Short mmCIF file of C-alpha atoms in Angstrom, two decimals:
data_model
loop_
_atom_site.label_atom_id
_atom_site.label_comp_id
_atom_site.label_asym_id
_atom_site.label_seq_id
_atom_site.Cartn_x
_atom_site.Cartn_y
_atom_site.Cartn_z
CA MET A 14 -40.13 144.33 64.99
CA GLU A 15 -43.91 144.19 64.82
CA SER A 16 -46.16 141.29 65.82
CA GLN A 17 -47.24 141.03 62.21
CA ARG A 18 -43.62 140.72 61.20
CA THR A 19 -43.25 137.94 63.73
CA PHE A 20 -45.96 135.97 61.93
CA LEU A 21 -44.37 136.77 58.59
CA PHE A 22 -40.99 135.57 59.85
CA ILE A 23 -42.46 132.30 61.11
CA GLY A 24 -44.43 131.86 57.92
CA LEU A 25 -41.37 132.38 55.75
CA LEU A 26 -39.48 129.79 57.77
CA LEU A 27 -42.26 127.25 57.37
CA VAL A 28 -42.78 127.94 53.69
CA SER A 29 -39.04 127.74 53.01
CA TYR A 30 -38.81 124.44 54.86
CA LEU A 31 -41.76 122.91 53.03
CA LEU A 32 -40.66 124.17 49.62
CA PHE A 33 -37.23 122.66 50.25
CA GLN A 34 -38.84 119.34 51.20
CA GLU A 35 -40.94 119.37 48.03
CA TRP A 36 -37.96 120.28 45.86
CA ASN A 37 -35.94 117.49 47.44
CA THR A 38 -38.75 115.04 46.69
CA ALA A 39 -39.09 116.09 43.06
CA TYR A 40 -35.49 116.63 42.01
CA ASN A 41 -33.23 114.72 44.37
CA GLN A 42 -34.37 111.12 44.04
CA PRO A 43 -31.98 108.17 43.95
CA LYS A 44 -30.52 107.33 40.57
CA ILE A 45 -30.85 103.56 40.35
CA ASP A 46 -29.45 101.47 37.55
CA THR A 47 -31.51 98.31 37.65
CA SER A 48 -29.43 96.71 34.93
CA ALA A 49 -26.30 96.68 37.05
CA THR A 50 -25.44 95.12 40.38
CA THR A 51 -23.80 97.13 43.15
CA GLN A 52 -21.97 95.36 45.94
CA VAL A 53 -19.77 95.97 48.93
CA THR A 54 -16.17 95.76 47.76
CA THR A 55 -14.33 93.57 50.21
CA PRO A 56 -10.92 92.17 49.14
CA THR A 57 -11.05 88.74 47.45
CA SER A 58 -14.76 88.33 48.23
CA THR A 59 -17.68 87.42 46.02
CA PRO A 60 -21.38 87.79 46.86
CA VAL A 61 -23.43 84.68 46.32
CA SER A 62 -26.88 86.21 45.89
CA ASP A 63 -28.63 89.56 45.75
CA ASP A 64 -29.60 89.31 49.41
CA VAL A 65 -26.38 88.02 50.93
CA PRO A 66 -23.44 90.39 51.57
CA ALA A 67 -19.87 89.51 50.67
CA SER A 68 -17.94 87.59 53.29
CA SER A 69 -14.67 88.70 54.79
CA GLN A 70 -13.03 85.69 53.12
CA ASP A 71 -13.46 83.87 49.82
CA ASP A 72 -16.84 82.16 49.76
CA VAL A 73 -16.63 78.39 49.58
CA PRO A 74 -19.57 76.35 48.23
CA VAL A 75 -21.30 74.38 50.97
CA ALA A 76 -23.36 71.37 49.97
CA GLN A 77 -26.89 71.53 51.35
CA THR A 78 -29.58 69.04 52.09
CA LYS A 79 -32.94 69.66 50.48
CA ALA A 80 -36.01 70.68 52.48
CA ILE A 81 -39.47 71.95 51.67
CA ARG A 82 -39.83 75.71 51.99
CA SER A 83 -42.67 76.97 54.19
CA THR A 84 -43.71 79.81 56.48
CA VAL A 85 -43.80 79.75 60.27
CA SER A 86 -46.34 81.98 62.06
CA VAL A 87 -45.57 83.52 65.44
CA LYS A 88 -48.08 85.49 67.49
CA THR A 89 -47.50 87.40 70.72
CA ASP A 90 -49.57 90.02 72.49
CA VAL A 91 -48.01 92.79 70.36
CA LEU A 92 -46.65 91.05 67.24
CA ASP A 93 -47.97 88.82 64.49
CA VAL A 94 -44.93 87.60 62.58
CA LYS A 95 -44.23 85.29 59.65
CA ILE A 96 -40.83 83.65 59.21
CA ASP A 97 -39.75 82.17 55.87
CA THR A 98 -37.92 78.89 56.41
CA LYS A 99 -35.69 79.75 53.46
CA GLY A 100 -33.00 81.76 55.18
CA GLY A 101 -35.11 82.06 58.32
CA ASP A 102 -36.02 85.66 57.44
CA ILE A 103 -38.81 87.69 59.05
CA VAL A 104 -40.92 88.43 55.99
CA GLU A 105 -44.00 89.90 57.66
CA ALA A 106 -44.73 91.71 60.92
CA LYS A 107 -48.03 93.18 62.05
CA LEU A 108 -48.20 95.42 65.13
CA LEU A 109 -51.29 94.28 67.02
CA GLN A 110 -51.46 97.35 69.28
CA HIS A 111 -51.39 99.80 66.36
CA ALA A 112 -54.16 100.10 63.79
CA GLU A 113 -53.42 100.34 60.08
CA THR A 114 -55.65 103.40 59.82
CA HIS A 115 -57.63 105.35 62.38
CA GLY A 116 -60.66 103.38 63.48
CA SER A 117 -59.56 100.26 61.61
CA GLU A 118 -59.46 96.83 63.24
CA GLU A 119 -56.67 95.73 60.90
CA PRO A 120 -53.26 95.84 62.66
CA TYR A 121 -50.49 97.96 61.22
CA LEU A 122 -48.36 96.10 58.67
CA LEU A 123 -44.76 97.13 59.31
CA LEU A 124 -42.88 94.41 57.42
CA GLY A 125 -44.10 92.47 54.41
CA GLU A 126 -45.22 92.82 50.82
CA PHE A 127 -47.48 95.78 50.16
CA GLU A 128 -48.16 98.04 47.19
CA ASN A 129 -45.61 96.10 45.11
CA LYS A 130 -42.96 96.91 47.69
CA GLN A 131 -40.96 94.67 49.99
CA TYR A 132 -39.72 95.30 53.52
CA ILE A 133 -38.12 92.35 55.36
CA ALA A 134 -35.52 91.53 58.01
CA GLN A 135 -32.81 89.06 57.08
CA SER A 136 -29.99 87.26 58.85
CA GLY A 137 -27.67 84.37 58.22
CA LEU A 138 -24.17 82.93 58.29
CA ILE A 139 -21.61 83.63 55.61
CA GLY A 140 -17.83 83.12 55.71
CA LEU A 141 -15.79 80.09 54.71
CA ASN A 142 -18.39 77.59 55.90
CA GLY A 143 -21.53 79.65 56.33
CA PRO A 144 -24.62 77.99 54.82
CA ASP A 145 -25.79 81.33 53.38
CA ALA A 146 -22.58 81.52 51.35
CA SER A 147 -23.43 78.43 49.33
CA ARG A 148 -23.69 78.62 45.55
CA ASP A 149 -26.80 76.45 45.90
CA GLY A 150 -28.65 79.31 47.53
CA ARG A 151 -29.65 80.09 51.06
CA PRO A 152 -30.48 77.22 53.44
CA VAL A 153 -34.02 76.03 54.03
CA TYR A 154 -34.58 75.45 57.75
CA GLU A 155 -36.91 72.99 59.39
CA SER A 156 -39.34 73.80 62.16
CA THR A 157 -41.18 71.39 64.44
CA GLN A 158 -44.27 73.63 64.30
CA SER A 159 -45.89 75.72 61.63
CA ALA A 160 -47.40 78.13 64.17
CA TYR A 161 -46.39 79.41 67.60
CA THR A 162 -48.37 81.46 70.13
CA LEU A 163 -46.92 83.17 73.17
CA GLU A 164 -48.66 81.97 76.32
CA GLY A 165 -46.21 82.96 79.04
CA ASP A 166 -43.48 85.55 79.34
CA GLU A 167 -41.20 84.08 76.67
CA LEU A 168 -41.52 82.13 73.43
CA ARG A 169 -38.63 80.40 71.67
CA VAL A 170 -38.93 79.58 67.96
CA PRO A 171 -36.07 77.31 66.81
CA LEU A 172 -35.24 76.67 63.14
CA THR A 173 -32.74 73.94 62.29
CA PHE A 174 -30.58 73.22 59.27
CA VAL A 175 -28.14 70.31 58.89
CA ASP A 176 -25.65 70.37 56.02
CA SER A 177 -24.16 67.38 54.23
CA LYS A 178 -21.25 67.23 56.71
CA GLY A 179 -23.65 66.88 59.61
CA ILE A 180 -23.00 70.37 60.97
CA VAL A 181 -26.12 71.58 62.78
CA TYR A 182 -27.15 75.22 62.50
CA THR A 183 -29.95 76.30 64.85
CA LYS A 184 -31.46 79.73 64.41
CA THR A 185 -33.69 80.66 67.34
CA TYR A 186 -35.91 83.71 67.67
CA VAL A 187 -36.84 84.61 71.26
CA PHE A 188 -40.05 86.63 71.69
CA LYS A 189 -41.13 88.20 74.97
CA ALA A 190 -44.49 89.44 76.22
CA GLY A 191 -45.12 93.11 75.58
CA LYS A 192 -41.84 93.52 73.69
CA TYR A 193 -41.17 94.57 70.12
CA ASP A 194 -37.53 93.48 70.30
CA VAL A 195 -36.73 89.87 69.39
CA ALA A 196 -33.50 88.12 70.35
CA LEU A 197 -31.69 86.10 67.69
CA GLU A 198 -29.54 83.20 68.86
CA TYR A 199 -27.45 81.41 66.23
CA ASP A 200 -26.04 78.11 67.47
CA VAL A 201 -23.45 76.25 65.39
CA ASN A 202 -22.75 72.65 66.44
CA ASN A 203 -19.72 71.47 64.49
CA THR A 204 -20.00 67.68 64.58
CA SER A 205 -17.40 67.29 61.84
CA ALA A 206 -13.73 66.41 62.26
CA ASP A 207 -12.58 69.75 60.77
CA PRO A 208 -12.70 73.29 62.12
CA ILE A 209 -15.07 75.67 60.38
CA GLN A 210 -15.43 79.44 60.14
CA VAL A 211 -18.70 81.36 59.95
CA GLN A 212 -19.71 85.02 60.03
CA LEU A 213 -23.05 86.35 61.24
CA TYR A 214 -24.78 89.04 59.23
CA THR A 215 -28.06 90.83 59.97
CA GLN A 216 -29.73 93.26 57.59
CA VAL A 217 -32.94 94.98 56.59
CA LYS A 218 -34.05 95.10 52.97
CA ARG A 219 -36.58 97.60 51.67
CA THR A 220 -37.80 98.63 48.25
CA VAL A 221 -36.64 102.13 47.38
CA GLN A 222 -39.40 104.60 48.20
CA ASN A 223 -39.68 108.29 47.56
CA LYS A 224 -40.46 110.49 50.51
CA GLY A 225 -44.05 111.65 50.67
CA SER A 226 -45.09 115.16 49.77
CA MET A 227 -44.67 118.03 52.19
CA VAL A 228 -45.40 117.21 55.84
CA ASP A 229 -47.22 113.90 55.52
CA GLN A 230 -44.19 112.03 56.82
CA THR A 231 -40.71 112.58 58.18
CA TYR A 232 -37.47 110.96 57.06
CA LEU A 233 -37.84 107.65 55.22
CA GLY A 234 -34.62 105.73 54.83
CA ALA A 235 -31.73 103.99 56.54
CA ALA A 236 -29.71 105.07 59.54
CA TYR A 237 -26.86 103.66 61.58
CA GLY A 238 -24.82 104.23 64.70
CA THR A 239 -21.19 103.40 65.50
CA ASN A 240 -18.99 103.87 68.54
CA GLU A 241 -17.89 107.19 67.00
CA GLU A 242 -21.10 108.32 65.28
CA PRO A 243 -24.17 107.85 67.51
CA TYR A 244 -26.67 108.55 64.72
CA GLU A 245 -26.23 109.07 61.01
CA LYS A 246 -28.80 108.93 58.24
CA TYR A 247 -27.98 107.07 55.04
CA SER A 248 -30.72 107.62 52.51
CA PHE A 249 -31.54 105.69 49.35
CA ASP A 250 -29.86 108.50 47.48
CA ASP A 251 -26.68 108.00 49.55
CA MET A 252 -26.79 104.28 48.75
CA SER A 253 -26.99 105.03 45.04
CA GLU A 254 -23.85 107.15 45.24
CA ALA A 255 -21.66 104.89 47.40
CA ASN A 256 -21.91 101.78 49.51
CA LEU A 257 -21.41 102.27 53.21
CA ASN A 258 -18.51 100.39 54.81
CA LYS A 259 -17.98 101.31 58.47
CA ASN A 260 -16.02 99.31 61.03
CA THR A 261 -17.16 99.57 64.63
CA GLN A 262 -17.61 97.72 67.87
CA GLY A 263 -21.29 97.24 68.51
CA GLY A 264 -23.43 99.95 66.95
CA TYR A 265 -26.74 99.39 65.14
CA ILE A 266 -28.48 99.73 61.78
CA ALA A 267 -32.08 100.75 61.12
CA PHE A 268 -34.73 101.66 58.60
CA ILE A 269 -36.78 104.66 59.73
CA GLN A 270 -40.22 105.86 58.75
CA HIS A 271 -42.89 108.06 60.24
CA TYR A 272 -43.72 106.77 63.75
CA PHE A 273 -42.06 103.34 63.27
CA VAL A 274 -38.60 101.82 63.02
CA SER A 275 -36.94 98.45 62.48
CA ALA A 276 -33.38 97.93 63.66
CA TRP A 277 -30.73 95.25 64.07
CA VAL A 278 -28.47 95.61 67.10
CA PRO A 279 -25.44 93.29 67.03
CA ASN A 280 -23.57 92.00 70.07
CA GLN A 281 -22.06 95.19 71.47
CA THR A 282 -18.79 93.49 72.42
CA VAL A 283 -18.08 92.20 68.90
CA ASN A 284 -16.30 94.06 66.10
CA SER A 285 -18.60 94.58 63.14
CA THR A 286 -18.82 96.13 59.70
CA ILE A 287 -21.85 98.22 58.77
CA TYR A 288 -22.60 98.07 55.05
CA THR A 289 -25.21 99.01 52.47
CA LEU A 290 -26.21 97.48 49.15
CA LEU A 291 -28.49 98.77 46.40
CA ARG A 292 -29.72 96.24 43.86
CA ASN A 293 -32.66 96.18 41.49
CA GLY A 294 -34.60 98.83 43.34
CA GLN A 295 -33.92 97.26 46.75
CA GLY A 296 -31.98 99.09 49.44
CA ILE A 297 -30.17 97.08 52.11
CA ILE A 298 -28.39 98.18 55.28
CA GLY A 299 -26.79 95.57 57.48
CA VAL A 300 -24.11 94.49 59.93
CA LYS A 301 -21.47 91.78 59.46
CA ASN A 302 -19.83 90.49 62.63
CA GLU A 303 -16.22 89.40 62.67
CA PRO A 304 -15.62 85.76 61.60
CA VAL A 305 -15.96 83.09 64.29
CA ASN A 306 -13.88 79.90 64.29
CA VAL A 307 -15.64 76.78 65.55
CA ALA A 308 -13.32 73.88 66.39
CA ALA A 309 -14.12 70.32 65.43
CA ASN A 310 -16.65 68.61 67.70
CA SER A 311 -17.50 71.86 69.46
CA SER A 312 -20.17 74.54 69.28
CA SER A 313 -20.49 78.30 69.30
CA THR A 314 -23.33 80.77 69.71
CA MET A 315 -23.72 84.19 68.08
CA ASN A 316 -26.49 86.63 68.88
CA ALA A 317 -28.17 89.88 67.90
CA THR A 318 -31.39 91.76 68.64
CA TYR A 319 -34.03 92.87 66.17
CA TYR A 320 -36.55 95.63 66.96
CA MET A 321 -39.70 96.09 64.90
CA GLY A 322 -42.19 98.54 66.29
CA PRO A 323 -43.09 102.11 67.21
CA LYS A 324 -40.55 104.81 67.95
CA ASP A 325 -40.63 104.32 71.70
CA SER A 326 -37.61 106.22 73.08
CA ASP A 327 -37.45 104.29 76.35
CA ALA A 328 -37.71 100.87 74.70
CA LEU A 329 -35.12 101.75 72.06
CA GLU A 330 -32.62 103.15 74.55
CA ALA A 331 -32.97 100.02 76.67
CA ILE A 332 -31.75 97.95 73.70
CA GLN A 333 -28.86 100.19 72.68
CA GLU A 334 -27.83 103.48 74.26
CA ASP A 335 -28.01 105.49 71.01
CA LEU A 336 -30.91 103.71 69.34
CA ASP A 337 -33.41 106.22 70.74
CA LEU A 338 -31.88 108.81 68.38
CA THR A 339 -33.87 107.15 65.60
CA VAL A 340 -36.78 109.10 67.10
CA ASP A 341 -35.53 111.92 64.92
CA TYR A 342 -36.22 115.32 66.45
CA GLY A 343 -33.78 117.02 64.10
CA TRP A 344 -30.81 119.14 65.12
CA LEU A 345 -32.75 120.52 68.11
CA PHE A 346 -33.10 117.07 69.70
CA PHE A 347 -31.47 118.33 72.91
CA ILE A 348 -34.48 120.63 73.35
CA SER A 349 -37.11 118.31 71.89
CA GLN A 350 -36.24 115.32 74.08
CA PRO A 351 -36.82 117.07 77.45
CA LEU A 352 -39.96 118.72 76.06
CA PHE A 353 -41.30 115.30 75.07
CA VAL A 354 -40.49 113.93 78.53
CA LEU A 355 -42.45 116.84 80.00
CA LEU A 356 -45.33 116.20 77.59
CA LYS A 357 -45.49 112.54 78.69
CA LEU A 358 -45.44 113.52 82.36
CA ILE A 359 -48.37 115.87 81.79
CA TYR A 360 -50.23 113.18 79.87
CA GLY A 361 -49.69 110.80 82.78
CA VAL A 362 -51.62 113.25 84.95
CA VAL A 363 -54.40 114.45 82.60
CA GLY A 364 -54.83 111.29 80.51
CA ASN A 365 -55.56 113.18 77.27
CA TRP A 366 -52.95 114.14 74.69
CA GLY A 367 -54.89 117.19 73.51
CA ILE A 368 -55.11 118.56 77.05
CA ALA A 369 -51.42 117.69 77.52
CA ILE A 370 -50.57 119.79 74.44
CA ILE A 371 -52.56 122.72 75.82
CA ALA A 372 -50.88 122.35 79.21
CA ILE A 373 -47.33 122.20 77.84
CA THR A 374 -48.10 125.22 75.65
CA ILE A 375 -49.18 127.18 78.73
CA LEU A 376 -46.05 126.10 80.62
CA VAL A 377 -43.72 127.00 77.74
CA LYS A 378 -45.37 130.37 77.11
CA THR A 379 -45.27 131.14 80.84
CA ALA A 380 -41.58 130.28 81.01
CA LEU A 381 -40.92 132.51 78.00
CA TYR A 382 -42.98 135.40 79.38
CA PRO A 383 -39.93 137.54 80.26
CA LEU A 384 -38.80 137.32 76.63
CA THR A 385 -42.32 138.04 75.40
CA LYS A 386 -42.55 141.06 77.69
CA ALA A 387 -39.21 142.37 76.47
CA GLN A 388 -40.32 141.87 72.88
CA TYR A 389 -43.64 143.70 73.14
CA THR A 390 -42.26 146.41 75.41
CA SER A 391 -39.53 147.12 72.88
CA MET A 392 -42.04 147.16 70.02
CA ALA A 393 -44.32 149.50 71.93
CA LYS A 394 -41.49 151.92 72.62
CA MET A 395 -40.45 151.79 68.99
CA ARG A 396 -43.99 152.70 67.96
CA MET A 397 -44.03 155.63 70.36
CA LEU A 398 -40.87 156.94 68.70
CA GLN A 399 -42.43 156.93 65.26
CA PRO A 400 -43.42 160.66 65.32
CA LYS A 401 -39.89 161.65 66.38
CA MET A 402 -38.41 159.33 63.74
CA GLN A 403 -40.59 160.96 61.10
CA ALA A 404 -39.42 164.40 62.25
CA LEU A 405 -35.80 163.31 61.88
CA LYS A 406 -36.50 162.10 58.35
CA GLU A 407 -38.02 165.45 57.41
CA ARG A 408 -35.13 167.32 59.05
CA TYR A 409 -32.24 165.47 57.44
CA GLY A 410 -33.89 164.49 54.18
CA ASP A 411 -31.56 162.32 52.07
CA ASP A 412 -28.52 162.73 54.33
CA ARG A 413 -28.41 159.13 55.53
CA GLN A 414 -25.27 159.59 57.62
CA LYS A 415 -26.71 162.40 59.72
CA PHE A 416 -30.08 160.65 59.92
CA GLY A 417 -28.40 157.49 61.19
CA GLN A 418 -26.41 159.39 63.80
CA ALA A 419 -29.50 161.26 64.96
CA THR A 420 -31.49 158.04 65.13
CA MET A 421 -28.88 156.30 67.31
CA GLU A 422 -28.78 159.33 69.58
CA LEU A 423 -32.58 159.18 69.87
CA TYR A 424 -32.43 155.50 70.81
CA ARG A 425 -29.77 156.24 73.45
CA LYS A 426 -31.70 159.13 74.89
CA GLU A 427 -35.01 157.24 75.04
CA LYS A 428 -33.25 154.03 76.25
CA VAL A 429 -34.67 151.96 73.40
CA ASN A 430 -32.88 148.98 71.87
CA PRO A 431 -33.91 148.60 68.19
CA MET A 432 -33.06 144.90 68.42
CA GLY A 433 -35.09 144.43 71.59
CA GLY A 434 -38.07 143.06 69.70
CA CYS A 435 -36.05 140.78 67.44
CA LEU A 436 -33.71 139.04 69.86
CA PRO A 437 -36.46 137.61 72.12
CA LEU A 438 -38.17 136.24 69.01
CA LEU A 439 -34.95 134.58 67.83
CA LEU A 440 -34.48 133.03 71.27
CA GLN A 441 -38.02 131.61 71.16
CA MET A 442 -37.69 130.12 67.67
CA PRO A 443 -35.60 127.05 68.71
CA ILE A 444 -38.28 126.08 71.24
CA PHE A 445 -41.00 126.59 68.63
CA LEU A 446 -39.18 124.36 66.13
CA ALA A 447 -38.35 121.77 68.81
CA LEU A 448 -42.04 121.45 69.70
CA PHE A 449 -42.83 121.25 65.99
CA TYR A 450 -40.73 118.07 65.74
CA VAL A 451 -42.09 116.67 69.01
CA PHE A 452 -45.67 116.84 67.74
CA LEU A 453 -44.68 115.64 64.27
CA GLU A 454 -42.54 112.69 65.37
CA SER A 455 -44.11 111.34 68.57
CA THR A 456 -45.75 107.94 68.03
CA GLU A 457 -47.97 108.52 71.05
CA LEU A 458 -49.93 111.15 69.12
CA ARG A 459 -50.75 108.75 66.28
CA HIS A 460 -54.53 108.14 66.37
CA ALA A 461 -54.70 109.92 69.76
CA GLU A 462 -58.14 111.40 70.46
CA PHE A 463 -58.75 114.85 71.92
CA MET A 464 -62.44 115.69 72.03
CA LEU A 465 -65.47 116.24 69.82
CA TRP A 466 -64.45 116.04 66.14
CA LEU A 467 -60.71 115.78 66.86
CA THR A 468 -60.29 112.01 67.01
CA ASP A 469 -56.73 111.83 65.65
CA LEU A 470 -54.16 114.44 66.68
CA SER A 471 -51.68 113.11 64.10
CA ALA A 472 -54.07 113.86 61.22
CA LYS A 473 -55.31 117.17 59.89
CA ASP A 474 -58.48 118.73 61.28
CA PRO A 475 -61.21 117.14 59.11
CA TYR A 476 -63.47 120.20 59.36
CA TYR A 477 -60.68 122.84 59.37
CA VAL A 478 -61.99 124.39 62.57
CA LEU A 479 -58.55 124.81 64.12
CA PRO A 480 -56.99 126.52 61.05
CA ILE A 481 -59.93 128.93 60.86
CA LEU A 482 -59.67 129.72 64.57
CA PHE A 483 -55.95 130.23 64.18
CA GLY A 484 -56.53 132.68 61.32
CA ALA A 485 -59.08 134.51 63.46
CA SER A 486 -56.60 134.76 66.32
CA MET A 487 -54.03 136.29 63.94
CA PHE A 488 -56.62 138.78 62.75
CA LEU A 489 -57.41 139.72 66.36
CA THR A 490 -53.71 140.20 67.06
CA GLN A 491 -53.47 142.66 64.18
CA LYS A 492 -56.45 144.60 65.51
CA LEU A 493 -54.96 144.80 68.99
CA GLN A 494 -51.63 145.92 67.62
CA PRO A 495 -52.18 148.53 64.89
CA MET A 496 -49.93 148.39 61.86
CA THR A 497 -47.23 151.06 61.73
CA VAL A 498 -45.39 150.12 58.56
CA THR A 499 -45.73 152.74 55.87
CA ASP A 500 -44.80 150.76 52.78
CA PRO A 501 -48.04 149.89 50.89
CA MET A 502 -46.75 146.48 49.80
CA GLN A 503 -45.82 145.52 53.38
CA GLN A 504 -49.21 146.73 54.58
CA LYS A 505 -50.98 144.46 52.10
CA MET A 506 -48.81 141.51 53.08
CA MET A 507 -49.55 142.01 56.76
CA THR A 508 -53.27 142.46 56.12
CA TYR A 509 -53.56 139.18 54.23
CA MET A 510 -51.32 137.16 56.55
CA PRO A 511 -54.26 135.64 58.53
CA LEU A 512 -55.89 134.48 55.28
CA VAL A 513 -52.57 133.13 53.98
CA PHE A 514 -51.95 131.12 57.15
CA THR A 515 -55.51 129.80 57.23
CA PHE A 516 -55.24 128.66 53.61
CA PHE A 517 -51.77 127.27 54.35
CA PHE A 518 -53.05 125.07 57.19
CA ILE A 519 -56.02 123.90 55.12
CA ILE A 520 -54.19 122.77 51.98
CA PHE A 521 -51.25 121.11 53.77
CA PRO A 522 -51.89 118.14 56.09
CA PHE A 523 -50.45 119.57 59.29
CA PRO A 524 -51.27 117.35 62.29
CA SER A 525 -54.18 118.81 64.24
CA GLY A 526 -52.12 118.46 67.43
CA LEU A 527 -49.56 120.86 65.95
CA VAL A 528 -52.22 123.36 64.85
CA LEU A 529 -53.78 123.09 68.31
CA TYR A 530 -50.44 124.09 69.81
CA TRP A 531 -50.13 127.09 67.47
CA LEU A 532 -53.70 128.21 68.21
CA VAL A 533 -53.29 127.97 71.98
CA SER A 534 -49.89 129.65 71.77
CA ASN A 535 -51.44 132.51 69.80
CA LEU A 536 -54.30 132.93 72.27
CA ILE A 537 -51.86 133.05 75.18
CA THR A 538 -49.76 135.59 73.29
CA ILE A 539 -52.84 137.80 72.87
CA ALA A 540 -53.58 137.57 76.59
CA GLN A 541 -49.97 138.39 77.45
CA MET A 542 -49.96 141.29 75.00
CA LEU A 543 -53.08 142.81 76.59
CA TYR A 544 -51.59 142.39 80.06
CA ILE A 545 -48.27 143.98 79.06
CA TYR A 546 -49.94 146.91 77.28
CA ARG A 547 -52.30 147.50 80.19
CA GLY A 548 -49.34 147.71 82.55
CA MET A 549 -47.58 150.20 80.30
CA GLU A 550 -50.70 152.33 79.95
CA LYS A 551 -51.03 152.49 83.75
CA LYS A 552 -47.60 154.09 83.73
CA GLY A 553 -48.91 156.74 81.38
CA LEU A 554 -47.45 155.30 78.19
CA LYS A 555 -49.79 155.23 75.23
CA VAL A 556 -48.98 152.05 73.32
CA ARG A 557 -52.10 151.48 71.20
#
């Protein structure tokens, strides 16, 4: 296994991955019938609107009082939110600590109406007496203020609705300083002479969107967790094929995008049903709690938590033990997570994400040095056997059986393992891919500056300096390690590999932080190669 073949192997992996992503984007999109309505099929239940899920019981019309619909504004140190009094939904959320684009003063719009698309968080009460189950439409709440501003550690925003029977429904959002998670408290004060039954639901609705091209974003779609399945994706395509209907205690639901997530976390002690709906180009994932009976002249409170913000592993795990899995590092998460923790620790010391990337690359390459040494030592020995291998070919001609036997005997005699160069590479690949996802998925790298022209490590190098330097480092590697393959086609492929990779990194928007890692990793590999070869040459072995 030659160094050039190592690059070719990595390149084929990357190209295969990206081509699969592009194929999936072009040919595997959700098939949506906007003329039909899809709903969760619950026995003897009927949905009352496109937004409201079916109840666990027959829906009974609830007479409503009329109120004027309006919007309530809420501003904290990290959130700027708008709540629609119809239904009490969060219809807009801006993240004040995250810019819309690099260098922009406009905060990032996570929820809202943009580019003819909708992304909102909804909640309400259905069931036998739930106001959201009414045939008259969802309730319109009243608020004592049209705008709220957080001034202390906590801000409570109550919305009140009173039906014709005098039953008081109070929906309160609780915001806290520095927090992206908002508590929802639903108080039901049954002032009537009859018992009632309600059922809390919380959901996120988003216009169906196709995933972006190539590597410009990671997974875009829904996800959920149950007490048996900590993290499962449920894409728009999945919704178009079948509605989700999962029973669990606790759990969560979420919509995931690159760097950000919104998620509803129900009361973890309550039995719930996780569901999806797909209607008129809108995808919904939500949670229905079990029905709650409220006796006459008594009250009851139901609660949930809504998170709308960056993919902060620590903050997400603090809300629900599995919610941090929405920071999707792929199937190698068990490697990526500790690597990210290490990256953050380094950043805490150096205070620069670019330097932290360089430092973690040095640490990883140093830890893998024994494998690297085994790889290059094996390759060097294989090269030194080339004259003897050629002699065996000339001696046995087309007799493959005798040539194979003689070759194995030569390996045994010279104590060379033909797989010695391949196995170390295969052992290093999981770490390489794990770091790939760390740099691609970590919110901390979004708009993070390094130095000079590199002002955003999550964006491509604007002047293509890093890709060109990477191509040059590959070219230098080839010069230091002469090509031994004899096939003309393979020789041409190896010769043009630096140009192919340089062009590859230029045309595709790889984050500059990721290219920085590859460049530094390559430079360290060159240094290690020279050191290993020098040591072998001191022992009298000619390796170059």
